[in-house]
Short mmCIF file of C-alpha atoms and ligand atoms in Angstrom, two decimals:
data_model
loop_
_atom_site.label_atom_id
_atom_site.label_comp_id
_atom_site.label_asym_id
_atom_site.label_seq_id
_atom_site.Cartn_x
_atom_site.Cartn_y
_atom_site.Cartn_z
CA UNK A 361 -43.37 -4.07 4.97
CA UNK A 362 -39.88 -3.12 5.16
CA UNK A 363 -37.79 -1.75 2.33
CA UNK A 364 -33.64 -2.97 1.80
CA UNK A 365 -30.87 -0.83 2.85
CA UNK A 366 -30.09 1.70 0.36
CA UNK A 367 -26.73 2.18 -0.48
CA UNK A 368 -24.73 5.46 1.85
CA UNK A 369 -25.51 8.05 -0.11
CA UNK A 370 -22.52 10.34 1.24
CA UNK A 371 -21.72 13.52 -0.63
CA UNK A 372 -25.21 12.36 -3.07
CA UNK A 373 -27.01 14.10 -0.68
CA UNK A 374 -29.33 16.99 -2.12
CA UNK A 375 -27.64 20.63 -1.99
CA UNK A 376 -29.06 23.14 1.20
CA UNK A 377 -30.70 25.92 2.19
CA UNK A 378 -29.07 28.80 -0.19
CA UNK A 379 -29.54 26.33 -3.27
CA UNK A 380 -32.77 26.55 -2.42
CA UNK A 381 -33.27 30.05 -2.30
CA UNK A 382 -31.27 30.18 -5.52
CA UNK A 383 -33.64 27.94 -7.15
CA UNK A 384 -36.30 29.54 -5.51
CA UNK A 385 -35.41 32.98 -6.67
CA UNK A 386 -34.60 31.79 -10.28
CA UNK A 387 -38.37 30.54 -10.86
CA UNK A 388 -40.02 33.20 -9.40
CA UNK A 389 -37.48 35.86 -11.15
CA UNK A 390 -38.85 34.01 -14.71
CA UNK A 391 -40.66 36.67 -17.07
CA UNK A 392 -44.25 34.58 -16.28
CA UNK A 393 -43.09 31.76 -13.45
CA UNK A 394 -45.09 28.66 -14.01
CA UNK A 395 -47.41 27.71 -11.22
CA UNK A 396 -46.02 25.63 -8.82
CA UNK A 397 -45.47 24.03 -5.49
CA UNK A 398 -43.05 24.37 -2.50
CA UNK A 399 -43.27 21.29 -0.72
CA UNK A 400 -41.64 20.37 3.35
CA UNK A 401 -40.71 17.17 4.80
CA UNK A 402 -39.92 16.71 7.99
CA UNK A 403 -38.80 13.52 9.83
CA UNK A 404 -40.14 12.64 12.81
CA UNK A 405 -38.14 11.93 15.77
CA UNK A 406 -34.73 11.70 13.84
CA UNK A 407 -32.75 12.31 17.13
CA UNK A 408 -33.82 9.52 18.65
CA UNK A 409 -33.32 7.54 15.84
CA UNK A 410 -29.41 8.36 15.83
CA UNK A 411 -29.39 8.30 19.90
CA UNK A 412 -31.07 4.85 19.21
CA UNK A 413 -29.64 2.99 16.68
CA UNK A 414 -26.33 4.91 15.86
CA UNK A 415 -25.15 8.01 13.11
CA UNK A 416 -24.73 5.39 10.91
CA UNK A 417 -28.48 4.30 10.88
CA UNK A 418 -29.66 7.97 11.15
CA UNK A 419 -27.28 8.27 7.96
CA UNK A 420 -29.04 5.43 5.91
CA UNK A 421 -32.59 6.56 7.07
CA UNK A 422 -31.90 10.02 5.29
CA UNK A 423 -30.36 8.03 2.07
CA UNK A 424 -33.52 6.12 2.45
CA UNK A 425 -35.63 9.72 2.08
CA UNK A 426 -33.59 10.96 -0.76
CA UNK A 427 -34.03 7.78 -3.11
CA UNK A 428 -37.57 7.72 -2.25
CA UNK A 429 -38.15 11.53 -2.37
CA UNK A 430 -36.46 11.42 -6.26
CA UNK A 431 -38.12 8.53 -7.29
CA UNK A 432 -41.56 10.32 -7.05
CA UNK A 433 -39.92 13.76 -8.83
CA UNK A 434 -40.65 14.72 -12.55
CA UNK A 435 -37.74 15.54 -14.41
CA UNK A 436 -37.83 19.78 -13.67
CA UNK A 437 -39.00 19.09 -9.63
CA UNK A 438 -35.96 19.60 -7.71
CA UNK A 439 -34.82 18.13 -3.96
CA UNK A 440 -32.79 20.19 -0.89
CA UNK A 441 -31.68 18.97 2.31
CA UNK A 442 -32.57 22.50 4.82
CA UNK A 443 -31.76 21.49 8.05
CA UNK A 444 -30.92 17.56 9.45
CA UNK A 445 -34.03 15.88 9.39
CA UNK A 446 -35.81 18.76 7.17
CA UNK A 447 -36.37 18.06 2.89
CA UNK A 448 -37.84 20.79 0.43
CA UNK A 449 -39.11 19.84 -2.71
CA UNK A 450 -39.55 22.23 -5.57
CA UNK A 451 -42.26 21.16 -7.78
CA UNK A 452 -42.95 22.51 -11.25
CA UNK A 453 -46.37 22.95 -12.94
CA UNK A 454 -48.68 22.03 -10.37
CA UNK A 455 -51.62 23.74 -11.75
CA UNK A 456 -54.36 23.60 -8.97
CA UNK A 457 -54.48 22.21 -5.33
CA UNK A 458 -55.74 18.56 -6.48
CA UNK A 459 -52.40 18.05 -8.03
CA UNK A 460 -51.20 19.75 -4.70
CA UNK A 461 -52.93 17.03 -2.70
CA UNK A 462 -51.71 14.36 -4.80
CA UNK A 463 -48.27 15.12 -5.02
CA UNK A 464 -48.10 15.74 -0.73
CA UNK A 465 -49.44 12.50 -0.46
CA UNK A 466 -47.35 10.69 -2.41
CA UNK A 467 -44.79 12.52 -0.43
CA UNK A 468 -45.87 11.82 2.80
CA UNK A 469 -46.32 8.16 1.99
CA UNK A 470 -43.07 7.28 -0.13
CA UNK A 471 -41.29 8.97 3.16
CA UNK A 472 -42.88 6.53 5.33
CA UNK A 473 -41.25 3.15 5.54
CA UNK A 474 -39.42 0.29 8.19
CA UNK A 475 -35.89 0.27 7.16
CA UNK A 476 -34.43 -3.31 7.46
CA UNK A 477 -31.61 -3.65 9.62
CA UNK A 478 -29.74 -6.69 10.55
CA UNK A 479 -31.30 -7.53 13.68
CA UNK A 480 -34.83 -6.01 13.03
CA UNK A 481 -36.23 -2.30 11.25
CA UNK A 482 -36.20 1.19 11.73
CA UNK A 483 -39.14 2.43 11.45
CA UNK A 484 -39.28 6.02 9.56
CA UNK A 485 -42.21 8.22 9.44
CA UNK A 486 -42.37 11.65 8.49
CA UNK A 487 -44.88 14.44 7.54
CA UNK A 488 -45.31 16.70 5.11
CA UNK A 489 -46.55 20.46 4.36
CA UNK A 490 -47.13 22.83 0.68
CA UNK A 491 -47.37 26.18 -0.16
CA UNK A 492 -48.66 26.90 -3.54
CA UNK A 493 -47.36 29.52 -5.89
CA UNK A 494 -49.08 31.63 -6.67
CA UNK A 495 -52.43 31.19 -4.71
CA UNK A 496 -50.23 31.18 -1.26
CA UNK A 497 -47.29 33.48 -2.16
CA UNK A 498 -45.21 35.06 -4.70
CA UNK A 499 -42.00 35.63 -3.43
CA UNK A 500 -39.67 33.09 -1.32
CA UNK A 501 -40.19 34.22 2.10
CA UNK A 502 -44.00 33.95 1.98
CA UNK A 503 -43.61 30.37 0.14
CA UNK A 504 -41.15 28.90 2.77
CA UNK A 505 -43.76 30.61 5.82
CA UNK A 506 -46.29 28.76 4.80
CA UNK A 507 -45.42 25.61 3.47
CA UNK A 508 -44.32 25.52 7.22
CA UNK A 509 -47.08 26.41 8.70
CA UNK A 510 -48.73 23.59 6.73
CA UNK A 511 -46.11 20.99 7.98
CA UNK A 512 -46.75 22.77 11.42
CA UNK A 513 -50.32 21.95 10.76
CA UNK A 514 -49.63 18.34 9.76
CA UNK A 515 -48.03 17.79 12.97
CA UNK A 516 -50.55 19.60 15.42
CA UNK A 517 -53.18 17.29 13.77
CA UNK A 518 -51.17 14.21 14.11
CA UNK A 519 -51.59 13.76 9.62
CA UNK A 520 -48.88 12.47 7.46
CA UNK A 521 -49.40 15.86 5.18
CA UNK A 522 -51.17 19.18 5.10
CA UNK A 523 -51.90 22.08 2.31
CA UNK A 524 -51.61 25.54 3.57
CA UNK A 525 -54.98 26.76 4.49
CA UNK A 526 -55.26 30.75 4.69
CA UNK A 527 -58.42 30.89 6.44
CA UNK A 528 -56.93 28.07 8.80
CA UNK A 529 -53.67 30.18 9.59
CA UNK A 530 -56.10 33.27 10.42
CA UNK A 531 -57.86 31.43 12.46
CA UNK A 532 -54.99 29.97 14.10
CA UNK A 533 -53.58 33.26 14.78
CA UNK A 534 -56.63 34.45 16.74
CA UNK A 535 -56.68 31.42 18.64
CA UNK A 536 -52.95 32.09 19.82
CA UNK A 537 -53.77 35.83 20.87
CA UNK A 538 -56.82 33.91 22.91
CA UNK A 539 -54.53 31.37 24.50
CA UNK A 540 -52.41 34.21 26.14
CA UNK A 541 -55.59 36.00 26.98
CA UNK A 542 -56.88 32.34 28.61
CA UNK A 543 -53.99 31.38 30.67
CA UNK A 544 -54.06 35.20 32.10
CA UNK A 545 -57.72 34.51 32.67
CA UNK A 546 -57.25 31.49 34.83
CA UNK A 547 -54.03 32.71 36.24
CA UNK A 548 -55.81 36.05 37.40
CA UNK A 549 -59.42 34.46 38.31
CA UNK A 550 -60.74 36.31 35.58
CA UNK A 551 -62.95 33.32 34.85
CA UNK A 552 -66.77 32.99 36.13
CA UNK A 553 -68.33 30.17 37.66
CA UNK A 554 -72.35 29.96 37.17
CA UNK A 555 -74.70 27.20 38.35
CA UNK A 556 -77.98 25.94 36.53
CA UNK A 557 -80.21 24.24 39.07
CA UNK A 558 -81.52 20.65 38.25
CA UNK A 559 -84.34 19.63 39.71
CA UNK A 560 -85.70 15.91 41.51
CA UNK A 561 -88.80 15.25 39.29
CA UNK A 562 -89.82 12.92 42.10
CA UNK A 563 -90.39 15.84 45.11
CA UNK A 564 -90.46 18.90 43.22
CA UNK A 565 -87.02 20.02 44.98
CA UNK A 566 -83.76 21.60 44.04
CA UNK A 567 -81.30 18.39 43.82
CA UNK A 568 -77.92 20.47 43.08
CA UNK A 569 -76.39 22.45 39.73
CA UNK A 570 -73.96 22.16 37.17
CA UNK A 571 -71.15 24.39 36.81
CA UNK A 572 -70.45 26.30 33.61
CA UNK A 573 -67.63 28.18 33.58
CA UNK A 574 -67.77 31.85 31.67
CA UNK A 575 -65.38 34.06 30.27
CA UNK A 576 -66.18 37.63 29.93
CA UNK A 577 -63.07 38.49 27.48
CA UNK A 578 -62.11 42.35 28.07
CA UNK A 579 -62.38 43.25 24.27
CA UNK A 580 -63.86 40.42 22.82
CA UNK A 581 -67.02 39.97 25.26
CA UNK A 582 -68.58 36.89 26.52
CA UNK A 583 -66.11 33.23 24.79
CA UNK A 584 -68.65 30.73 25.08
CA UNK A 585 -66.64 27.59 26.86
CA UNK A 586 -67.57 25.61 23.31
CA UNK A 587 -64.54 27.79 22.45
CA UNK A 588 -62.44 28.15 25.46
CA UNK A 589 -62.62 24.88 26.97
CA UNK A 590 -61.37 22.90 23.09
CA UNK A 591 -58.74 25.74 23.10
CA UNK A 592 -57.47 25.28 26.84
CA UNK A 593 -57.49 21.16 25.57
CA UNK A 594 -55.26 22.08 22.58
CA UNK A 595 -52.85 24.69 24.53
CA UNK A 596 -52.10 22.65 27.75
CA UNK A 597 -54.10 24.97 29.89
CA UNK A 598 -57.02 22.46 30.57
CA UNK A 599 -55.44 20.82 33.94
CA UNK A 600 -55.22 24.54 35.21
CA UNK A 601 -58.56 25.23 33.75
CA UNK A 602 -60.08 21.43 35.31
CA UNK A 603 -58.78 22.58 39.05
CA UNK A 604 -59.93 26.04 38.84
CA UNK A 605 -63.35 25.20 38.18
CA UNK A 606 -63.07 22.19 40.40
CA UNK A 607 -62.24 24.85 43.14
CA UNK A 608 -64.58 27.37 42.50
CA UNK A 609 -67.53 24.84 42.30
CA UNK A 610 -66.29 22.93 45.92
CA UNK A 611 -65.65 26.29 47.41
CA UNK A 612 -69.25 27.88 46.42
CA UNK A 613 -70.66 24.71 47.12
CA UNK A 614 -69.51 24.85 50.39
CA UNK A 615 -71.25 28.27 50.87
CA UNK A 616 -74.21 27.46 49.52
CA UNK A 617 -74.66 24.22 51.37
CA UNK A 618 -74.12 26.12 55.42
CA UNK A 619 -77.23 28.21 53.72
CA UNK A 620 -79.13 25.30 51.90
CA UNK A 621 -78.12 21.54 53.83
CA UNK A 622 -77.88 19.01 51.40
CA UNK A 623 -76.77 20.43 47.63
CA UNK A 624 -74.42 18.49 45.12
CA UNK A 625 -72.98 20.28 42.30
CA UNK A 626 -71.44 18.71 38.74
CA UNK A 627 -68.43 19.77 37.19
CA UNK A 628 -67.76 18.68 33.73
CA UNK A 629 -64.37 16.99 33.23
CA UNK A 630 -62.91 16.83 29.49
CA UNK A 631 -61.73 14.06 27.45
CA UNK A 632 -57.85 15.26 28.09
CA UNK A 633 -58.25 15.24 31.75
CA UNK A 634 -60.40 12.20 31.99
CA UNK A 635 -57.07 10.83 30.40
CA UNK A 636 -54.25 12.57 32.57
CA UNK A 637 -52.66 10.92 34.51
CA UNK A 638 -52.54 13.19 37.86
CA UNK A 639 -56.66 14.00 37.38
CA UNK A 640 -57.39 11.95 40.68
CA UNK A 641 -54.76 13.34 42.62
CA UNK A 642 -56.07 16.04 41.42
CA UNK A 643 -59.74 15.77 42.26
CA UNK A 644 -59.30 14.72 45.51
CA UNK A 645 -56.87 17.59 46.44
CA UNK A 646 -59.41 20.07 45.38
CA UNK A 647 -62.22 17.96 48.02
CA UNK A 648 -59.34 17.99 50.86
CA UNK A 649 -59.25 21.95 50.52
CA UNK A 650 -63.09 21.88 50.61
CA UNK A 651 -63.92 19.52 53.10
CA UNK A 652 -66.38 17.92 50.26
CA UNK A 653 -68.46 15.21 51.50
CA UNK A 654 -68.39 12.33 49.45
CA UNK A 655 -71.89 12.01 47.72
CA UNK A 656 -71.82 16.34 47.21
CA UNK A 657 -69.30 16.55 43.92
CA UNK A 658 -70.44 14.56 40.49
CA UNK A 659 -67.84 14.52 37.07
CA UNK A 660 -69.86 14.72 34.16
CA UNK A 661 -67.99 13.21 31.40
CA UNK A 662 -68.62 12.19 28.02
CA UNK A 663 -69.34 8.75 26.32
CA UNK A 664 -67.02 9.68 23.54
CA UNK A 665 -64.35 10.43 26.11
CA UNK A 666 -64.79 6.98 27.97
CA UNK A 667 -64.79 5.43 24.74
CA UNK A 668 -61.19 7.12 23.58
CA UNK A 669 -60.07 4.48 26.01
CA UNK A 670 -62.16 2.32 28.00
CA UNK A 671 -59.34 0.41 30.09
CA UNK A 672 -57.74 3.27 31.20
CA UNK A 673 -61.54 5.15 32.16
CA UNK A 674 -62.88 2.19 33.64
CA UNK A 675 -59.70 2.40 35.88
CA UNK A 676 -59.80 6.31 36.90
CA UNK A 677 -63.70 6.09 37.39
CA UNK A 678 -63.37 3.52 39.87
CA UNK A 679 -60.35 5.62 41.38
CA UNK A 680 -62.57 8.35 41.61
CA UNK A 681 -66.07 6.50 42.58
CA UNK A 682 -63.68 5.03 44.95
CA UNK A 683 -63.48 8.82 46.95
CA UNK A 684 -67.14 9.42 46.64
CA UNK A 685 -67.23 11.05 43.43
CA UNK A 686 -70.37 10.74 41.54
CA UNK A 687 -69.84 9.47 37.58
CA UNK A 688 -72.45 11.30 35.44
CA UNK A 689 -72.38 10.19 31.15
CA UNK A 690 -72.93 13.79 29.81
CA UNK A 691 -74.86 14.22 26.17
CA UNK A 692 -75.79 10.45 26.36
CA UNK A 693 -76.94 9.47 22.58
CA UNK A 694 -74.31 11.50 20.66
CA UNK A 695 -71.48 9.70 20.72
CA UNK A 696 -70.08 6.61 18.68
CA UNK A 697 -70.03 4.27 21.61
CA UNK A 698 -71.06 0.84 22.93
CA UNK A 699 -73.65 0.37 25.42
CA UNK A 700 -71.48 -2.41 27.23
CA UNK A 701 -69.80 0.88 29.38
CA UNK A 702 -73.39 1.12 30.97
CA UNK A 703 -72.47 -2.68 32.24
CA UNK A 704 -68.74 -2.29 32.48
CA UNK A 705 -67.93 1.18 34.12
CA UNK A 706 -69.02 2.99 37.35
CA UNK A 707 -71.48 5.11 36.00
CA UNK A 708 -74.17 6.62 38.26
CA UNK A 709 -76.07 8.66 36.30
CA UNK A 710 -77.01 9.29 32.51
CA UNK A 711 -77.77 12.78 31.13
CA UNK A 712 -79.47 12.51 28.12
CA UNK A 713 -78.85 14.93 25.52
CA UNK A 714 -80.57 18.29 24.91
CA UNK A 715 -80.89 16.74 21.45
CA UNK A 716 -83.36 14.53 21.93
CA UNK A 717 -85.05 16.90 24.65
CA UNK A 718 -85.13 19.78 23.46
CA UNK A 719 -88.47 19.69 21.01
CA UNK A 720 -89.70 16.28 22.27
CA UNK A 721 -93.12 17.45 23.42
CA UNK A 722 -93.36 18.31 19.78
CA UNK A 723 -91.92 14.52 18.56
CA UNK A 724 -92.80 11.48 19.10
CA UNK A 725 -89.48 9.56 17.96
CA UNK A 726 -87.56 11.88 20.50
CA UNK A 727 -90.10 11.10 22.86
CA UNK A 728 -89.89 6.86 22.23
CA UNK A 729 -85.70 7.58 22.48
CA UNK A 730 -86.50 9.14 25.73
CA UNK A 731 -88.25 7.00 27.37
CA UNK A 732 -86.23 3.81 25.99
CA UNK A 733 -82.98 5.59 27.25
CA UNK A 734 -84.86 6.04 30.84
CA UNK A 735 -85.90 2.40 30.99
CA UNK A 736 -82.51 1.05 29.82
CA UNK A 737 -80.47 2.79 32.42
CA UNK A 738 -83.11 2.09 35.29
CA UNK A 739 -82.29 -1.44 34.12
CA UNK A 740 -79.19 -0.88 35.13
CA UNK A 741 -79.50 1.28 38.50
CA UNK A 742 -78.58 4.34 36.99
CA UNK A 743 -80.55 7.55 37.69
CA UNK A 744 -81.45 10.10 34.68
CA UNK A 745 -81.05 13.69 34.36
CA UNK A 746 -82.77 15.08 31.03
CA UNK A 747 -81.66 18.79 30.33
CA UNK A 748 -82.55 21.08 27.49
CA UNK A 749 -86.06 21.40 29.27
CA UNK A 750 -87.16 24.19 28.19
CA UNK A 751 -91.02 24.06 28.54
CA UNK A 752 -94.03 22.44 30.64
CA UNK A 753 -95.08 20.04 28.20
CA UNK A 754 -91.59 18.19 28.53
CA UNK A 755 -91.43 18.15 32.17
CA UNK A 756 -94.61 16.74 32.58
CA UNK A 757 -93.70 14.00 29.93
CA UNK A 758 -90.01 13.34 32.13
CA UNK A 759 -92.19 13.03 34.61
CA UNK A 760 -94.92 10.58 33.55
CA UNK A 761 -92.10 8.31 32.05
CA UNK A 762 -90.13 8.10 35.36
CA UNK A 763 -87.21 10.51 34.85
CA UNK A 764 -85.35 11.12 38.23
CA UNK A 765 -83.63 14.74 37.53
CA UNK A 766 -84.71 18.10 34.92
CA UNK A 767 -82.06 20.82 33.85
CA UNK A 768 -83.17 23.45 31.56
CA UNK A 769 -83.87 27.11 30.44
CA UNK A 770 -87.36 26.32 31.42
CA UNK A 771 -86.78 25.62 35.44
CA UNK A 772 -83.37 28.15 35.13
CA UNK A 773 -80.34 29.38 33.38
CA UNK A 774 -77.36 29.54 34.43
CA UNK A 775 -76.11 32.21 36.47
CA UNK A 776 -73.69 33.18 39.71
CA UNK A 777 -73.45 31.42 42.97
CA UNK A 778 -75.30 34.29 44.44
CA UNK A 779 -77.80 34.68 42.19
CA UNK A 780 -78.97 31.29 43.02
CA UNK A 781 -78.84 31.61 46.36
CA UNK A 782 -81.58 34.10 45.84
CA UNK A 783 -83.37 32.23 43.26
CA UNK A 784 -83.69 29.16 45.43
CA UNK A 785 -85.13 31.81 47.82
CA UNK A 786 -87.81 32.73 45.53
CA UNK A 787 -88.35 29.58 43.53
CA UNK A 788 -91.20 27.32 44.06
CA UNK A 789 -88.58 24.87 43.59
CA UNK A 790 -86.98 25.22 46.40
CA UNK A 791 -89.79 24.43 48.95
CA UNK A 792 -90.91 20.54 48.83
CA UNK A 793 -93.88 20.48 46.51
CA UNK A 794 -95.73 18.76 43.67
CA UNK A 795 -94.74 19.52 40.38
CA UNK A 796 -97.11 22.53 38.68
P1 C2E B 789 -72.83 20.67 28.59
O1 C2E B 789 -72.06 20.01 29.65
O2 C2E B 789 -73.71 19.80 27.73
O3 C2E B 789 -73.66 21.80 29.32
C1 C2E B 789 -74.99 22.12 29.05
C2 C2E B 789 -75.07 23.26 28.08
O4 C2E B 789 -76.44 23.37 27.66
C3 C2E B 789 -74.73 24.59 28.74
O5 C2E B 789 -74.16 25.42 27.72
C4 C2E B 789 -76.11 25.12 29.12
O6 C2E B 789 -76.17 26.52 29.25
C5 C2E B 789 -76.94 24.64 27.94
N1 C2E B 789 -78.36 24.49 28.31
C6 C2E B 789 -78.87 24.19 29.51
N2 C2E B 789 -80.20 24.14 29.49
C7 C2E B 789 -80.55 24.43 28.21
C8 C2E B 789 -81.83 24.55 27.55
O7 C2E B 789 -82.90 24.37 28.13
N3 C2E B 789 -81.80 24.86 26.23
C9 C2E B 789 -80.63 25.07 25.55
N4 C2E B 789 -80.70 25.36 24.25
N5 C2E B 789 -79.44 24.97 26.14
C10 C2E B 789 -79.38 24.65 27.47
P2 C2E B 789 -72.79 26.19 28.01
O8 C2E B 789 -72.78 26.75 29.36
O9 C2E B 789 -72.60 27.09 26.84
O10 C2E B 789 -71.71 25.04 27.98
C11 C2E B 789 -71.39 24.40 26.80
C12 C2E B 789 -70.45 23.25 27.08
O11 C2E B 789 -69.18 23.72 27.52
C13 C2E B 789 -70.93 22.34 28.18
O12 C2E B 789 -71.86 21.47 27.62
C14 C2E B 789 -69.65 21.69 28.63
O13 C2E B 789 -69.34 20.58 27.79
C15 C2E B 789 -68.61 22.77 28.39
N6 C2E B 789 -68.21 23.40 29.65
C16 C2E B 789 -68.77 24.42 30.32
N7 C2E B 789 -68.06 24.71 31.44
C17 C2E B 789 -67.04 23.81 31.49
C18 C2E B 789 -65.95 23.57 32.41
O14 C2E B 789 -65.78 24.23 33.44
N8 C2E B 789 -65.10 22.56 32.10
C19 C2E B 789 -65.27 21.78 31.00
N9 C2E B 789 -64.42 20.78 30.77
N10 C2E B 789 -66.27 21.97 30.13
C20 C2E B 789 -67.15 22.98 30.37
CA1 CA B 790 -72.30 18.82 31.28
CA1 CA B 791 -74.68 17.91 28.07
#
């Protein structure tokens, strides 16, 4: 819906930044300061709006704001204009963060319109963030730091509005000193890369391993790559983090295959790169520098990445099955997705979830889940890796119901290129065998 042109509101426009922090210190200077609210709004992507449509359109969208910011105030709330696209609101008696909540929202959506114009609308959106007083300051500095950290939150998480959240900040702030400590990391080859063998169920033999990357952090320890690998996603890191581990699996792959013949090895590839646009330039630059046979590497992505968006996966799987890539559907069963990609996309193998493996000796609904997941993508030509194996009793099972590949703590962890070059050595897995 789009609202009328408001009238050029001109010199109506709110007072600034040292009104503000006049008002701000004359509440909080008050013998017992009621509880309240300092409250941001930011509009998004008002320079473009004035490169787009003219100054005189940018001016109208901010008279917009203003009518719609004071037509949601109470009588003592006040309104500043801080900066050119930037509102604060000063809200009296807000009594607990529910009336917080409300208010931001009310905020965020009465700042969120399609402006008519003559020959169309402009559409206006904006976001919103709120410090409380006293619960998330007491003086003006702290109030105005983090209501903007909330609006800073708002717009990392793509919502209209956010509330300050002290735990959040702290745990923000670790996460920064981490991302320094990351891109050093991958910029120094600080990183790891291990390998946990999986295993043909039909011959007994070693089939290839998946590389997990590790981080041994010089003061915090071992990051598990739950952590680092969401954080490297988040920071911009993850397309140095994707080729580093695509080179350090292709290169030790490489080794281990002048020692072993045939080996493949997965690498797991994350929603964001699945989604970049350079990932198969990528890919296949890492396999020229490696010499990789086609048939040797396999991406292991996610169904909920493939599902983020299907026309634009179906099209870089194809790219990639195109170069001899392997496509493997990692944690199969988890995700919110429709079976149709199983038809649809290049998909070689399925790995089913540790979920459903780990105790399914112990369950029979795991077990039926299993072996329904086996038959459905045999249906289909697809071959199945189970991992989470971490006992007898479950191998034998994957076995008996016609499961082509096992992973798990109970064949091996994961551990360094080396190390498996000497476990493979040792292993009865390595020699051609039946099953014990
Ligand atoms: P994933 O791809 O599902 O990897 C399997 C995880 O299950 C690994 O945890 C592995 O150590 C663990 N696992 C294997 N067998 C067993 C078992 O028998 N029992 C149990 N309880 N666990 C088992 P890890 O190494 O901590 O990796 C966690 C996740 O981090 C991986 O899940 C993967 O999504 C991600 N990851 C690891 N390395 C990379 C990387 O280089 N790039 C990307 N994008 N993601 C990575
Ligand atoms: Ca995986
Ligand atoms: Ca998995």
């Amino acid at each position: 819906m789009s609202v009328p042109q408001p009238r050029l509101a001109g010199d109506a426009f709110p007072p600034g930044r040292d009104a503000l922090l006049t008002a701000l210190a004359e509440w909080l200077g008050e013998p017992a300061p009621t509880p309240g609210a300092l409250g941001l709004v930011n509009i998004e992507g008002f320079r473009a709006i004035n490169i787009e449509f003219g100054h005189e359109t940018g001016d109208r969208v901010l008279a917009a704001v203003v009518d719609a910011i004071h037509g949601m105030l109470r009588p003592n709330d006040r309104l500043f204009r801080i900066g050119a696209d930037e509102f604060a609101v000063l809200l009296r008696d807000v009594r607990n963060p529910r009336v917080a909540e409300l208010a931001l929202e009310r905020l965020a959506a009465c700042t969120r319109m399609n402006l008519a114009e003559d020959d169309g609308y402009v559409p206006v959106r904006s976001r919103a963030g709120m410090a409380l007083f006293p619960e998330h300051g007491c003086n003006a500095a702290a109030l105005l730091r983090h209501a903007d950290a909330a609006l800073h939150c708002a717009v990392e998480q793509t919502r209209p509005w956010c509330l300050y959240d002290p735990q959040r900040q702290a745990e923000q702030a670790a996460w920064l000193g981490l991302k320094g400590d990351l891109e050093t990391a991958i910029r120094d080859g600080a990183l790891a890369m291990h390998y946990q063998p999986q295993i043909d169920l039909r011959t007994g033999r070693l089939a290839g391993g998946e590389a997990l990357t590790r981080w041994h952090h010089p003061d915090r320890g071992f990051v598990p790559p739950d952590i680092f690998v969401p954080l490297a996603e988040q920071c911009g890191l993850i397309d140095a983090l994707t080729y580093w581990s695509l080179n350090a699996a292709l290169r030790q792959c490489g080794m281990c295959r002048q020692h072993l013949g045939c080996v493949t090895v997965a690498v797991n590839l994350s929603a964001r790169i699945l989604h970049a646009e350079d990932v198969v330039p990528l890919v296949k630059r890492a396999m020229t520098i490696w010499n990789t046979q086609p048939g040797t590497l396999t991406l292991e992505v996610t169904e909920s990445a493939m599902m983020e968006d299907p026309a634009a996966a179906l099209k870089t799987l194809q790219e990639l099955t195109d170069i001899g890539v392997t496509i493997a559907i990692d944690d199969f069963g988890t995700g919110h997705s429709s079976l149709a990609y199983l038809r649809d996309l290049p998909v070689h193998k399925l790995k089913i979830d540790k979920s459903f493996v780990l105790d399914m000796a112990n369950n029979r609904h795991d077990q039926l889940l299993v072996r329904s997941i086996i038959d459905l993508a045999h249906n289909f030509g697809i071959r199945v890796v189970a991992e989470g194996v971490e006992n007898d009793a479950t191998l034998a099972l994957l076995r008996e119901m016609g499961c082509d590949y096992a992973q798990g703590y109970h064949i091996a962890r994961a551990m360094p290129a080396d190390d498996m070059l000497a476990w493979i050595g040792a292993s009865p897995w390595a020699a051609a065998r039946d099953l014990p």
